[in-house]
XYZ file of C-alpha atoms in Angstrom:
115
model
C -2.023 5.462 27.541
C -1.588 3.016 30.544
C 1.728 3.191 31.973
C 2.138 -0.586 31.768
C 1.178 -0.658 28.261
C 3.661 2.252 27.370
C 6.198 0.244 29.300
C 5.812 -2.633 27.296
C 5.911 -0.667 23.920
C 9.206 0.839 24.714
C 10.689 -2.519 26.051
C 9.825 -4.141 22.956
C 11.169 -1.139 20.817
C 14.346 -1.417 22.967
C 15.510 -4.295 20.723
C 16.983 -3.824 17.197
C 15.918 -7.406 16.013
C 12.071 -6.511 17.138
C 12.575 -2.778 15.476
C 13.673 -4.707 12.172
C 10.755 -6.868 12.430
C 8.358 -4.273 12.951
C 9.995 -2.416 9.954
C 9.439 -5.682 7.837
C 5.749 -5.960 9.050
C 5.223 -2.390 7.997
C 5.425 -3.696 4.522
C 2.642 -6.251 5.066
C 2.014 -9.509 6.810
C 4.601 -12.089 7.020
C 5.167 -15.676 8.393
C 7.611 -16.460 11.156
C 9.603 -18.113 8.547
C 9.686 -15.119 6.534
C 10.548 -12.917 9.673
C 13.181 -15.263 10.529
C 15.201 -15.298 7.234
C 17.105 -12.030 7.767
C 18.497 -12.846 11.144
C 21.336 -15.270 12.289
C 19.252 -16.567 15.092
C 16.906 -19.571 15.702
C 13.440 -19.791 14.772
C 12.661 -20.185 18.672
C 14.567 -16.911 19.200
C 12.530 -15.139 16.786
C 9.236 -16.694 18.164
C 10.537 -15.146 21.459
C 10.840 -11.681 19.891
C 7.298 -12.130 18.279
C 5.750 -12.827 21.956
C 7.353 -9.726 23.213
C 5.808 -7.717 20.228
C 2.544 -9.697 20.697
C 2.250 -8.759 24.355
C 2.983 -5.108 23.736
C 0.048 -5.217 21.216
C 2.503 -4.068 18.367
C 1.663 -7.153 16.393
C -1.106 -9.730 16.043
C -1.053 -13.005 14.764
C -3.439 -14.629 12.376
C -4.440 -18.285 11.209
C -4.163 -19.266 7.544
C -4.167 -23.308 7.345
C -0.634 -24.227 8.533
C 0.810 -20.571 8.408
C 0.490 -18.174 11.395
C 1.020 -14.614 9.616
C 2.052 -11.831 11.764
C 0.608 -8.334 10.926
C 1.564 -4.689 12.504
C -0.873 -3.188 14.727
C -0.475 0.564 14.759
C -2.352 1.546 17.803
C 0.282 1.367 20.464
C 2.986 2.955 18.371
C 0.448 5.699 17.800
C -0.153 6.148 21.645
C 3.714 6.058 22.093
C 4.067 8.706 19.367
C 1.193 10.897 21.092
C 3.076 10.653 24.312
C 6.341 11.559 22.806
C 4.700 14.652 21.228
C 4.018 16.046 24.481
C 7.372 16.257 25.474
C 8.344 17.405 22.164
C 6.111 20.447 22.462
C 7.446 21.189 25.943
C 11.161 21.191 24.530
C 10.070 23.227 21.450
C 8.576 25.738 23.946
C 11.965 25.743 26.008
C 14.011 26.293 23.005
C 11.828 29.240 21.998
C 12.375 30.832 25.196
C 15.999 30.161 24.771
C 16.161 31.592 21.614
C 14.302 34.973 22.917
C 16.816 34.957 25.902
C 19.743 34.694 23.610
C 18.466 37.433 21.131
C 18.045 39.656 24.205
C 21.523 39.042 25.619
C 23.004 39.624 21.962
C 21.351 43.092 21.944
C 23.180 43.909 25.402
C 26.854 43.009 23.904
C 28.937 45.971 23.216
C 28.919 47.056 19.750
C 24.908 46.287 19.497
C 23.988 49.208 21.644
C 21.524 49.111 24.473
C 17.954 48.353 24.474
């Protein structure tokens, strides 16, 4: 994943309103009005959030007569998840090595005998 795209994804995900919008879109398409309903912010504020999500590639807007339904785009989230997975594997490896070290140290404690 390109660093700029990853930055845009994480920037978009940093805001709780945008995360809530994505959670709503995970259930299916919605209009801007539908997305704005649960929030105590203006429709222009929601539109600004949608622009951030759209620039990050996390949503796409369609055209259906007067409506402009928004839908979730999975690829940037999958790419961010893959990026995070690499670090999770590193952390898990570190934890496994720490477990081995701790088990070794336990055997050296008095009362456990010497290895």
